[in-house]
Coordinates of C-alpha atoms and ligand atoms in Angstrom, one line a residue:
M56 CA -0.2 0.5 -0.4
S57 CA 1.6 4.0 -1.0
E58 CA 2.0 5.5 2.0
R59 CA 1.1 9.4 1.5
N60 CA 0.9 11.5 4.8
C61 CA -0.2 8.4 6.5
D62 CA -2.7 5.1 5.8
V63 CA -5.5 6.6 8.1
V64 CA -7.5 9.4 9.3
I65 CA -9.4 8.4 12.2
V66 CA -11.9 11.1 13.1
G67 CA -13.7 11.0 16.3
A68 CA -11.7 9.3 19.6
G69 CA -15.3 8.2 21.4
F70 CA -15.9 4.5 21.7
S71 CA -16.0 4.1 17.9
G72 CA -12.3 5.9 17.2
L73 CA -10.7 4.7 20.9
Y74 CA -11.1 0.8 18.9
L75 CA -10.5 1.6 15.7
L76 CA -7.2 2.8 17.0
H77 CA -6.3 0.3 18.6
R78 CA -6.9 -2.6 16.1
L79 CA -5.7 -0.5 13.2
R80 CA -2.3 -0.1 14.8
G81 CA -2.0 -3.3 15.5
L82 CA -2.2 -4.0 12.0
G83 CA 1.3 -2.4 10.5
F84 CA -1.3 0.8 9.2
S85 CA -0.1 4.5 10.3
I86 CA -2.8 6.6 11.5
R87 CA -3.6 10.5 12.0
M88 CA -6.6 10.6 14.6
F89 CA -8.3 13.9 15.8
E90 CA -10.2 14.9 17.8
T91 CA -12.5 18.0 19.0
G92 CA -12.7 17.1 22.6
S93 CA -9.4 17.8 25.2
D94 CA -9.8 14.0 25.9
V95 CA -11.4 10.7 25.2
G96 CA -15.1 9.6 26.0
G97 CA -17.0 11.0 22.8
T98 CA -21.0 11.1 24.3
W99 CA -19.4 10.7 27.7
Y100 CA -17.0 13.3 27.3
W101 CA -19.7 15.8 26.6
N102 CA -22.5 14.7 27.4
R103 CA -21.9 15.4 32.0
Y104 CA -25.2 17.0 32.8
P105 CA -26.7 15.5 35.9
G106 CA -28.3 12.1 36.0
A107 CA -26.4 11.3 33.1
R108 CA -26.6 7.4 32.7
C109 CA -26.6 4.6 30.0
D110 CA -29.7 2.6 29.9
V111 CA -27.6 -0.5 28.3
E112 CA -26.8 -2.3 30.8
S113 CA -23.2 -2.0 32.1
M114 CA -22.4 -5.7 31.7
Q115 CA -23.5 -5.5 28.2
Y116 CA -22.3 -2.0 27.6
S117 CA -18.9 -2.2 27.2
Y118 CA -16.1 -3.6 25.0
S119 CA -15.9 -7.2 23.9
F120 CA -12.5 -7.0 22.3
S121 CA -10.6 -7.6 24.9
E122 CA -11.0 -11.3 27.3
E123 CA -9.0 -9.2 29.5
L124 CA -10.6 -6.1 30.1
Q125 CA -13.8 -7.3 30.6
Q126 CA -12.3 -9.4 33.2
E127 CA -10.7 -6.7 35.1
W128 CA -12.9 -4.3 34.6
D129 CA -15.8 -3.7 37.7
W130 CA -19.3 -1.6 36.8
T131 CA -20.6 -0.9 40.6
E132 CA -24.1 0.5 39.3
K133 CA -26.7 -2.6 37.1
F134 CA -27.0 0.6 34.6
S135 CA -23.7 3.0 34.6
A136 CA -23.4 6.9 35.2
Q137 CA -21.8 8.9 32.8
P138 CA -19.1 9.3 35.4
E139 CA -18.5 6.2 35.3
I140 CA -18.1 5.4 31.4
L141 CA -16.1 8.7 31.0
K142 CA -13.9 6.4 33.5
Y143 CA -14.0 3.4 31.7
A144 CA -13.1 5.1 28.2
N145 CA -9.8 6.7 29.9
H146 CA -8.8 4.0 31.2
V147 CA -9.3 2.0 28.2
A148 CA -7.1 4.8 27.0
D149 CA -5.0 4.4 29.0
R150 CA -4.2 0.5 28.7
F151 CA -3.8 0.0 25.3
D152 CA -1.6 3.5 25.7
L153 CA -4.4 4.6 23.0
R154 CA -3.7 8.6 23.9
R155 CA -0.3 9.3 22.5
G156 CA -2.2 8.4 18.5
I157 CA -4.2 11.5 19.4
E158 CA -4.6 14.3 18.4
F159 CA -7.2 16.4 20.9
D160 CA -8.6 20.3 20.9
T161 CA -8.6 19.2 17.4
N162 CA -11.6 20.0 14.6
V163 CA -11.5 18.3 11.3
V164 CA -12.6 21.0 9.0
S165 CA -12.7 19.1 5.7
A166 CA -12.0 16.2 3.3
H167 CA -11.6 16.2 -0.4
F168 CA -10.6 13.5 -2.2
D169 CA -7.9 13.6 -4.7
E170 CA -9.0 11.5 -7.7
T171 CA -5.6 12.3 -9.6
T172 CA -3.8 10.1 -6.3
N173 CA -7.1 8.4 -5.0
H174 CA -6.2 9.9 -1.6
W175 CA -8.5 11.9 0.6
A176 CA -7.2 15.8 1.7
I177 CA -7.7 16.3 5.4
E178 CA -7.7 19.5 7.1
T179 CA -7.7 20.7 10.7
D180 CA -8.9 24.0 12.3
K181 CA -5.5 24.0 12.9
G182 CA -4.3 24.7 9.4
E183 CA -2.9 20.9 9.1
K184 CA -2.8 19.4 5.9
I185 CA -3.1 15.5 5.8
S186 CA -3.0 12.8 2.9
A187 CA -4.6 10.2 3.6
R188 CA -5.3 6.7 1.8
F189 CA -8.5 6.6 4.1
C190 CA -10.3 8.4 6.3
I191 CA -13.0 7.0 8.8
M192 CA -15.4 9.1 10.5
A193 CA -15.5 7.6 14.0
T194 CA -17.4 10.7 14.4
G195 CA -20.8 9.8 17.1
C196 CA -24.3 9.8 15.4
I197 CA -25.2 11.8 18.3
S198 CA -22.9 14.1 18.4
T199 CA -24.0 17.5 17.0
A200 CA -25.9 19.6 20.0
Q201 CA -28.7 21.8 19.0
I202 CA -30.3 24.6 20.3
P203 CA -33.5 26.5 18.3
D204 CA -33.6 29.5 17.5
F205 CA -35.6 30.8 19.1
P206 CA -35.8 34.7 18.6
G207 CA -34.6 36.4 20.7
L208 CA -31.7 34.0 22.4
S209 CA -29.2 35.8 22.5
D210 CA -31.3 38.3 25.0
F211 CA -31.2 36.3 27.6
K212 CA -29.0 37.3 30.5
G213 CA -28.7 34.4 32.7
A214 CA -26.7 30.9 32.6
T215 CA -27.4 28.6 29.5
Y216 CA -26.9 25.4 29.3
H217 CA -26.9 22.6 26.8
T218 CA -27.3 18.7 28.3
G219 CA -25.0 17.7 25.2
A220 CA -22.0 19.8 26.1
W221 CA -22.2 20.2 29.8
P222 CA -19.8 22.3 31.9
H223 CA -17.0 19.9 32.9
E224 CA -16.7 21.7 36.2
G225 CA -20.3 21.2 37.1
V226 CA -23.1 23.4 38.1
D227 CA -24.0 24.5 40.5
F228 CA -28.2 25.0 41.0
T229 CA -28.9 25.5 44.4
G230 CA -31.1 28.1 45.5
K231 CA -31.9 28.6 41.5
R232 CA -35.0 28.9 39.2
I233 CA -34.3 27.6 36.7
A234 CA -36.3 26.5 33.1
V235 CA -35.7 22.4 31.2
I236 CA -36.6 22.9 27.3
G237 CA -37.3 19.4 26.2
A238 CA -38.4 16.7 27.6
G239 CA -36.6 13.5 25.6
S240 CA -33.8 11.2 26.7
S241 CA -31.8 13.7 28.5
G242 CA -34.0 16.0 30.2
I243 CA -35.9 12.8 31.8
Q244 CA -32.8 12.2 32.8
A245 CA -31.4 15.7 34.4
I246 CA -35.2 17.0 35.7
P247 CA -35.4 14.3 38.5
V248 CA -31.7 15.0 39.9
L249 CA -32.5 18.7 39.0
A250 CA -34.8 19.2 40.6
E251 CA -33.8 18.5 44.1
E252 CA -31.4 21.1 43.9
A253 CA -32.7 24.0 42.1
A254 CA -35.2 26.6 44.1
H255 CA -37.7 26.1 41.3
L256 CA -37.7 24.0 37.8
T257 CA -40.0 25.0 35.6
V258 CA -40.0 22.0 32.8
F259 CA -41.3 23.4 29.2
Q260 CA -42.4 19.8 26.8
R261 CA -43.3 20.4 23.5
T262 CA -44.3 15.7 23.0
P263 CA -44.6 14.2 26.3
N264 CA -42.6 11.0 25.6
Y265 CA -43.6 7.3 27.0
S266 CA -40.2 7.0 29.7
L267 CA -39.8 3.5 32.2
P268 CA -38.1 2.6 35.3
S269 CA -34.6 1.9 35.7
Q270 CA -35.3 0.3 38.4
N271 CA -31.3 0.9 38.7
A272 CA -29.5 -1.0 41.4
P273 CA -26.0 -1.3 42.7
M274 CA -23.9 -4.5 40.6
T275 CA -23.8 -7.6 42.5
P276 CA -21.0 -9.5 42.4
E277 CA -22.8 -12.2 41.5
Y278 CA -24.3 -11.0 38.7
A279 CA -21.3 -9.0 37.7
Q280 CA -19.6 -12.7 37.5
S281 CA -22.6 -15.0 35.7
W282 CA -21.5 -12.4 33.4
K283 CA -17.7 -12.7 33.6
D284 CA -17.4 -16.2 33.5
N285 CA -19.4 -16.8 30.3
Y286 CA -18.8 -13.1 28.4
A287 CA -16.7 -15.4 25.5
A288 CA -20.8 -17.2 24.7
L289 CA -22.9 -13.9 26.0
R290 CA -21.1 -11.6 23.7
E291 CA -21.1 -13.9 20.8
E292 CA -25.3 -14.7 21.3
Q293 CA -25.2 -10.5 21.1
R294 CA -23.7 -10.1 18.6
Y295 CA -26.8 -11.6 16.7
T296 CA -30.0 -10.3 19.1
A297 CA -32.0 -7.5 17.0
K298 CA -30.6 -4.2 19.2
G299 CA -27.6 -6.1 20.1
N300 CA -28.6 -6.9 23.8
I301 CA -29.5 -9.9 26.1
R302 CA -32.6 -9.8 27.0
E303 CA -35.7 -11.8 26.4
L304 CA -37.7 -11.6 24.2
N305 CA -41.4 -13.2 24.4
N306 CA -42.3 -14.7 21.7
E307 CA -46.0 -14.4 21.1
S308 CA -48.6 -12.0 20.3
A309 CA -50.1 -8.9 22.6
L310 CA -52.7 -9.9 20.8
A311 CA -53.3 -13.5 21.3
V312 CA -52.7 -13.6 25.5
S313 CA -55.6 -12.9 27.6
E314 CA -56.0 -9.2 29.3
D315 CA -54.4 -10.6 32.4
R316 CA -51.5 -11.8 30.7
R317 CA -50.4 -9.1 29.1
A318 CA -51.4 -6.4 32.4
E319 CA -48.8 -9.7 34.5
M320 CA -46.2 -9.8 31.2
Y321 CA -46.2 -5.8 31.3
E322 CA -46.3 -5.4 35.2
E323 CA -43.2 -7.5 35.3
R324 CA -41.1 -6.1 32.6
W325 CA -42.2 -2.7 34.1
Q326 CA -40.5 -3.8 37.5
T327 CA -37.6 -5.4 35.9
G328 CA -36.6 -2.6 34.6
G329 CA -35.2 -0.6 31.5
A330 CA -36.1 -1.6 27.6
A331 CA -37.2 -5.4 27.8
F332 CA -40.3 -3.9 28.4
L333 CA -40.7 -3.6 24.9
S334 CA -39.8 -7.4 24.0
S335 CA -42.9 -8.1 26.5
F336 CA -44.3 -9.0 23.1
N337 CA -43.4 -9.9 19.8
D338 CA -45.7 -7.7 17.8
L339 CA -45.3 -4.2 19.8
L340 CA -43.6 -2.4 17.6
V341 CA -45.5 -3.6 13.9
N342 CA -48.7 -3.5 15.2
Q343 CA -50.5 -1.0 16.9
R344 CA -53.6 -2.5 18.3
A345 CA -50.6 -4.0 20.7
N346 CA -49.1 -1.1 20.7
D347 CA -51.8 0.6 22.3
S348 CA -52.1 -2.0 24.4
A349 CA -48.6 -1.3 26.1
A350 CA -48.6 2.9 25.5
E351 CA -52.0 2.5 27.4
F352 CA -50.3 0.8 30.4
V353 CA -47.7 2.9 30.9
R354 CA -50.4 5.9 30.6
D355 CA -52.0 4.4 33.5
K356 CA -48.8 4.6 35.4
I357 CA -48.2 8.0 34.9
R358 CA -51.6 8.5 36.0
T359 CA -51.5 6.4 39.1
T360 CA -47.9 8.1 39.5
V361 CA -48.5 11.9 39.5
K362 CA -51.0 13.1 41.3
D363 CA -52.4 16.4 39.4
P364 CA -54.2 14.7 37.1
E365 CA -53.7 17.1 34.3
T366 CA -50.6 17.6 34.9
A367 CA -50.6 13.5 34.1
E368 CA -52.6 13.7 31.1
L369 CA -50.1 16.5 30.1
L370 CA -47.4 13.7 30.9
A371 CA -49.0 10.9 29.4
A372 CA -48.0 10.5 25.4
K373 CA -50.9 9.5 23.1
D374 CA -50.3 10.4 19.4
Y375 CA -46.9 8.0 18.4
P376 CA -46.8 4.4 19.3
I377 CA -45.0 3.6 22.1
G378 CA -41.0 3.2 21.5
T379 CA -40.9 4.8 18.1
K380 CA -39.1 7.9 19.3
R381 CA -36.6 6.1 21.9
I382 CA -37.6 4.9 24.4
C383 CA -36.3 6.6 27.9
I384 CA -35.5 5.1 30.9
D385 CA -35.5 7.0 33.8
S386 CA -35.1 7.4 37.8
D387 CA -38.0 8.7 39.0
Y388 CA -39.0 11.3 36.5
F389 CA -42.9 11.1 36.5
E390 CA -43.0 11.9 40.6
T391 CA -40.3 14.5 39.8
Y392 CA -43.9 15.8 39.4
N393 CA -45.2 15.6 42.3
R394 CA -42.7 17.9 44.1
D395 CA -44.5 21.9 45.1
N396 CA -40.8 23.4 42.7
V397 CA -41.4 21.0 39.6
R398 CA -44.0 23.0 37.4
L399 CA -44.5 21.7 33.7
V400 CA -45.8 24.0 30.9
D401 CA -46.9 22.1 28.3
V402 CA -45.9 23.9 24.8
S403 CA -47.0 21.4 22.1
D404 CA -49.6 23.7 20.3
D405 CA -48.6 27.2 21.6
P406 CA -45.0 27.1 21.0
I407 CA -41.9 29.0 23.0
E408 CA -42.5 32.3 22.3
R409 CA -39.5 33.9 22.5
M410 CA -37.0 34.7 24.8
T411 CA -35.9 37.7 27.1
P412 CA -33.1 39.1 29.3
S413 CA -34.7 37.6 32.2
G414 CA -36.4 34.5 30.9
L415 CA -38.8 33.8 28.0
V416 CA -42.8 33.9 27.1
A417 CA -44.3 31.6 26.3
K418 CA -48.6 31.0 26.5
D419 CA -48.8 34.6 27.3
E420 CA -47.3 34.2 30.5
T421 CA -43.5 35.5 30.8
F422 CA -41.5 33.4 33.0
E423 CA -38.0 34.7 35.2
F424 CA -34.9 32.2 35.5
D425 CA -31.6 31.9 36.5
A426 CA -30.6 29.9 33.9
I427 CA -32.2 27.9 31.1
V428 CA -30.7 23.9 30.4
F429 CA -31.5 23.5 27.1
A430 CA -32.2 19.3 26.9
T431 CA -32.9 19.9 23.0
G432 CA -31.4 17.2 21.5
F433 CA -28.9 16.6 18.3
D434 CA -29.0 16.8 14.7
A435 CA -28.0 12.9 14.9
M436 CA -26.7 10.6 12.4
T437 CA -26.4 13.5 9.4
G438 CA -25.5 16.9 11.5
T439 CA -21.7 16.4 13.0
L440 CA -20.8 14.9 8.9
F441 CA -22.4 18.4 7.2
K442 CA -20.1 20.2 9.5
I443 CA -16.9 18.9 8.2
D444 CA -16.6 19.8 3.9
I445 CA -16.7 16.3 2.5
Q446 CA -16.2 16.6 -0.6
G447 CA -15.9 13.3 -2.9
R448 CA -15.7 12.8 -7.2
D449 CA -16.1 15.4 -9.1
G450 CA -16.4 17.9 -6.0
L451 CA -19.7 16.6 -5.0
T452 CA -20.4 17.0 -1.3
L453 CA -21.7 14.7 1.0
R454 CA -24.3 17.8 2.1
K455 CA -25.3 17.7 -1.8
K456 CA -25.5 13.7 -2.4
W457 CA -27.3 13.5 0.5
D458 CA -30.1 16.2 -0.3
A459 CA -33.0 14.3 0.2
G460 CA -31.7 11.5 3.3
P461 CA -28.8 10.0 3.3
R462 CA -27.6 7.2 1.1
T463 CA -25.3 4.9 2.1
Y464 CA -24.7 1.1 1.3
L465 CA -25.0 -0.3 4.9
G466 CA -24.8 2.4 6.5
V467 CA -20.3 2.4 6.1
M468 CA -19.9 3.7 3.3
S469 CA -21.8 6.5 0.2
E470 CA -20.9 6.1 -3.9
A471 CA -18.4 8.7 -5.2
F472 CA -17.2 9.1 -1.6
P473 CA -14.3 6.2 -2.2
N474 CA -12.4 4.3 0.8
L475 CA -14.5 7.0 3.0
F476 CA -15.9 5.0 5.5
M477 CA -18.3 5.7 8.7
I478 CA -18.9 4.1 11.4
T479 CA -22.6 3.2 12.5
G480 CA -23.9 5.4 10.2
P481 CA -27.1 6.1 8.8
G482 CA -28.3 3.0 7.2
S483 CA -26.4 0.7 9.5
P484 CA -28.3 -0.4 13.0
S485 CA -26.2 2.0 15.0
V486 CA -28.9 4.5 17.3
L487 CA -31.3 1.1 17.1
S488 CA -29.2 -0.5 19.0
N489 CA -26.6 -1.2 22.1
M490 CA -24.2 1.2 20.6
M491 CA -20.9 -0.9 21.8
V492 CA -21.5 -3.8 19.7
S493 CA -22.8 -2.2 16.5
I494 CA -19.2 0.0 17.1
E495 CA -17.8 -3.1 17.5
Q496 CA -19.3 -4.8 14.5
H497 CA -18.3 -2.0 12.1
V498 CA -15.0 -1.2 13.1
D499 CA -14.0 -5.1 12.2
W500 CA -15.4 -4.5 9.4
V501 CA -14.2 -1.8 8.2
T502 CA -10.6 -2.6 9.4
D503 CA -11.1 -6.2 8.0
S504 CA -11.5 -4.6 4.8
L505 CA -8.2 -2.2 4.7
V506 CA -6.4 -5.3 5.4
H507 CA -8.5 -7.1 2.6
L508 CA -6.8 -4.4 0.2
R509 CA -3.6 -4.7 1.4
A510 CA -3.6 -8.2 0.7
E511 CA -5.0 -8.3 -2.5
G512 CA -2.5 -5.0 -3.2
L513 CA -6.0 -3.0 -4.4
D514 CA -6.3 0.3 -3.1
V515 CA -9.5 1.9 -3.7
M516 CA -12.8 1.0 -2.2
E517 CA -16.8 2.2 -3.3
P518 CA -19.8 1.1 -3.3
T519 CA -21.4 0.9 -6.3
R520 CA -24.6 3.5 -7.5
E521 CA -26.8 -0.4 -8.0
A522 CA -25.9 -1.6 -4.5
E523 CA -26.5 1.5 -2.8
D524 CA -29.9 2.3 -4.1
E525 CA -30.6 -1.2 -3.6
W526 CA -30.0 -0.6 0.4
V527 CA -31.3 2.0 0.4
E528 CA -35.0 0.8 -1.1
H529 CA -34.3 -2.1 1.9
V530 CA -33.3 -0.1 3.8
N531 CA -36.9 2.6 3.8
V532 CA -39.1 -0.8 3.0
V533 CA -37.6 -2.7 6.1
A534 CA -38.6 0.5 8.3
H535 CA -41.8 0.7 6.7
K536 CA -43.1 -2.5 7.9
T537 CA -42.9 -1.2 11.3
L538 CA -44.6 1.2 13.4
F539 CA -41.5 3.4 13.9
P540 CA -43.0 6.1 10.6
R541 CA -45.3 7.0 12.5
A542 CA -43.5 9.1 14.9
A543 CA -42.0 12.7 14.8
S544 CA -38.8 11.5 15.8
W545 CA -35.4 12.5 15.1
Y546 CA -34.8 8.8 13.9
M547 CA -36.8 10.4 10.9
G548 CA -34.8 14.2 10.6
A549 CA -38.0 15.4 12.4
N550 CA -36.5 17.8 15.2
I551 CA -34.7 19.9 13.2
P552 CA -36.8 22.5 10.4
G553 CA -36.2 21.7 7.1
K554 CA -34.7 18.0 7.8
P555 CA -35.5 15.3 5.5
R556 CA -38.3 13.1 6.6
I557 CA -36.7 9.7 6.3
F558 CA -36.1 7.2 8.8
M559 CA -32.3 7.0 8.9
P560 CA -31.4 4.2 11.1
Y561 CA -30.8 0.3 9.6
I562 CA -34.1 -1.5 11.3
G563 CA -33.7 -5.1 10.6
G564 CA -32.2 -6.1 13.0
V565 CA -28.7 -6.6 14.6
G566 CA -28.1 -10.0 14.0
A567 CA -29.6 -9.9 10.5
Y568 CA -27.2 -6.5 9.2
R569 CA -24.2 -9.0 10.4
R570 CA -24.9 -11.9 8.4
I571 CA -25.7 -8.7 5.6
C572 CA -22.2 -8.1 6.0
E573 CA -20.5 -11.7 5.8
E574 CA -21.9 -12.4 3.8
I575 CA -21.2 -9.8 1.5
V576 CA -17.6 -10.6 2.4
A577 CA -17.7 -14.2 1.4
D578 CA -19.5 -12.8 -1.9
G579 CA -16.0 -10.5 -3.0
Y580 CA -17.5 -7.7 -1.6
R581 CA -20.6 -8.1 -3.1
G582 CA -21.3 -4.4 -4.1
F583 CA -18.0 -3.0 -3.8
R584 CA -16.2 -1.6 -6.5
L585 CA -12.3 -2.5 -5.5
Q586 CA -9.2 -1.9 -7.6
P587 CA -5.8 -1.1 -7.2
D588 CA -4.6 2.6 -7.2
A589 CA -3.9 2.5 -10.8
G590 CA -7.4 1.1 -11.2
T591 CA -9.6 1.2 -14.6
S592 CA -13.0 0.0 -15.0
A593 CA -11.4 -3.5 -16.7
D594 CA -8.8 -4.0 -14.1
A595 CA -11.4 -3.2 -11.0
A596 CA -12.5 -6.3 -9.4
T597 CA -15.1 -5.3 -9.5
S598 CA -18.6 -7.3 -7.8
E599 CA -21.8 -5.7 -9.2
N600 CA -24.6 -8.0 -8.7
S601 CA -27.4 -7.2 -6.1
A602 CA -26.5 -5.9 -3.0
V603 CA -29.4 -7.1 -0.5
A604 CA -30.2 -10.7 -2.4
A605 CA -28.7 -12.5 1.0
A606 CA -31.1 -9.8 3.0
E607 CA -34.4 -10.9 0.8
Ligands
LIG1263 P1 -19.1 10.1 19.9 O1 -19.4 9.2 21.1 O2 -20.4 10.8 19.6 O3 -17.7 10.4 19.5 C1 -17.5 11.2 18.7 C2 -16.6 11.7 18.9 O4 -16.3 13.0 17.5 C3 -16.4 13.0 19.6 O5 -16.0 12.6 20.6 C4 -16.4 14.6 18.7 O6 -16.0 15.0 19.6 C5 -15.3 14.1 17.7 N1 -15.7 14.8 16.4 C6 -16.9 14.8 15.7 N2 -16.2 15.3 14.9 C7 -15.6 15.8 14.4 C8 -14.9 16.9 13.7 N3 -14.5 17.8 12.6 N4 -12.9 16.9 14.0 C9 -12.5 16.1 15.7 N5 -13.6 15.0 16.0 C10 -14.9 15.2 15.9 N6 -26.1 4.5 23.3 C11 -26.1 3.1 23.8 O7 -25.7 2.3 23.2 N7 -26.7 2.9 24.8 C12 -26.8 4.0 26.2 O8 -27.6 3.7 26.7 C13 -26.6 4.9 26.0 N8 -26.9 6.5 25.9 C14 -26.6 7.9 25.5 C15 -26.6 8.7 26.5 C16 -26.4 10.5 25.9 C17 -26.7 11.3 26.7 C18 -26.2 10.0 24.8 C19 -25.7 11.8 23.9 C20 -26.3 9.3 23.5 C21 -26.0 7.6 24.2 N9 -25.9 6.5 23.2 C22 -26.2 5.2 24.0 C23 -25.1 6.7 22.1 C24 -23.6 6.5 22.3 O9 -23.3 7.9 21.3 C25 -22.8 5.9 21.7 O10 -24.0 4.5 22.7 C26 -21.3 5.8 21.7 O11 -20.5 6.7 22.8 C27 -21.2 6.3 20.5 O12 -19.8 6.3 20.1 P2 -19.3 7.1 19.3 O13 -17.4 6.6 19.1 O14 -19.5 6.8 17.5 O15 -19.4 8.3 18.7
LIG1264 O1 -32.8 14.5 22.9 P1 -34.1 14.7 22.0 P2 -31.7 14.6 24.0 N1 -39.7 23.9 21.1 O2 -34.2 14.6 20.8 C1 -37.6 19.5 23.0 C2 -29.4 8.9 23.7 N2 -29.6 9.2 25.0 O3 -31.1 14.6 24.1 O4 -39.8 15.8 21.0 C3 -39.5 22.6 22.5 O5 -34.7 13.1 22.4 C4 -38.4 17.5 21.9 O6 -39.4 18.4 21.6 P3 -40.2 17.1 20.5 C5 -31.2 8.9 23.2 O7 -30.5 7.8 22.1 C6 -29.8 8.3 25.5 O8 -33.0 14.2 25.3 O9 -39.3 17.5 19.4 N3 -38.7 21.9 22.6 C7 -37.8 16.9 22.7 O10 -38.4 16.6 24.0 C8 -32.0 9.8 22.6 O11 -32.9 9.6 22.1 C9 -29.8 8.5 26.5 O12 -41.6 18.2 20.3 C10 -38.1 21.4 21.9 C11 -36.6 17.3 23.6 O13 -36.3 18.6 23.1 C12 -30.9 10.8 22.2 O14 -29.6 11.0 23.0 C13 -30.0 9.9 27.4 C14 -37.4 22.2 20.8 C15 -34.7 16.8 22.9 O15 -35.7 15.3 22.9 C16 -31.1 12.2 22.2 O16 -31.7 12.8 23.3 C17 -30.2 10.5 27.0 C18 -38.7 23.8 20.6 N4 -38.5 24.6 19.7 C19 -30.2 10.6 25.3 N5 -37.2 21.9 20.2 C20 -29.8 7.6 27.5 O17 -30.8 7.2 28.9 C21 -36.8 20.4 21.1 N6 -37.5 20.3 21.8 C22 -29.1 5.8 27.3

């Protein structure tokens, strides 16, 4: 493999980037790696808001690539809090000596493909230009924090925070009047903790969310050991599940059982805690009537928890199926509305009008605050990539190519952008899964592809237009077999004004997706064009037959 400045540029030092660096370095590739932040951890470096926590069980939300690592690391809770996950990311970086390979406080601003050299020209905000054969975007799917363009936004004189860019030193809200705008996963985690501290908390909610109790608890040594004793087998099982989590799917239809049996099952899962509730029956996400039964169970729980009936009704989601916006997992969220210092303001029909120097105006009422917390989410899946000026063949920008929605083959590459890889990109299971499982699968797949190219004396890899079109169609067809497109979710791009409404992740399942990726490789990288540097279509090793044949 010819080498210019380096073989590979990796952008991002979250869990994707760290594992990429570890694997590629071990295989002898020369690497430059850049990270905007000052340290490792990605999501868990940026999202330090009070209450931030994982909603995948700790024993499952961790790397599987090193037996020593998984044996030596001890989690303290069933669902880990942000500081512990960040500590884990730091431990991984130190243990595998990764830090020295990462250039922190450095933003990659552009990546242009040079067709004359088949290299990527990458530029950082420090003005450095790097030429690399391959460029891997490990930039994260939920890494561009979004504050809506409220009129008068800059007028507010108090402190403002976004959950996804929380100050490292923490914030003391003691005695303060604060607002939280947004009631998604971040808001729902932060609100109970903020309410304990603040003098008064007002929550502005545009859409109520279904939320399930985490039933979090300290990790017991017995439970941890039961995983450690069987990690190899359990990890392998995880990789072929639907969502990358080992949790029991009850393979019955919610409509095929009696009302009593349904209620019993929902109650059991509610008490167990976490997202396992959505696996109570096998048709909750594909059948509206089945879904209604689960949604009504959750609404009833809210009605019995929240003392004020009017507030309870406002908190009870009704307009979209449960699970079709990212399910929230909480600790005492609904209970928080029974506190005297907490008020819910519903802005579903009447949006926040404007910010003022001392607060905001909504529903003809003037509110005064010392601080505003924006829990308003992210420009997910595409926003971070679009912040980089990515240009492929003929100067085509990624933004232009994805004008009507992301177009990828397997969520890992996009035609006209040779040798540019994405980790957990749109069109892969990604945000619908336990992301550690999806990250490891993508990193392994990409790394194996680079090794294959090197072994075969090939330099350029690019999906064919036909393979990509088929995959995009497949992703869309599978999504529309479910209830997911019925919700105005960030999965659909609905949280960002003007963003195309396309269901972005692949909902076919982590295991099914992995098999497709394996089959494509076994079939000589079906749907990819692999060629040597000076390759022409005549000497190219192409494989352009049906991309999704294996999926059907
Ligand atoms: P990230 O962790 O997002 O890292 C990407 C990194 O790339 C960032 O550090 C960013 O600064 C850097 N970067 C981006 N652009 C550039 C650039 N141009 N130049 C240089 N650097 C750049 N997933 C789950 O599976 N389970 C959970 O319970 C869960 N909880 C979550 C909770 C929160 C609050 C959030 C926001 C996400 C959660 N996720 C969860 C998803 C989470 O993002 C993934 O699990 C995982 O951490 C993603 O790792 P990553 O390395 O792919 O991306
Ligand atoms: O963001 P969100 P998030 N006026 O987009 C509201 C992961 N995560 O940061 O629903 C008023 O879900 C918006 O309202 P609406 C997880 O994947 C995981 O909470 O668009 N409100 C919504 O209520 C998650 O899904 C964990 O009508 C406005 C909120 O802001 C993803 O990250 C924890 C508004 C945004 O919710 C994002 O979660 C945290 C406006 N103009 C995050 N604009 C775990 O527990 C937006 N909103 C694992």
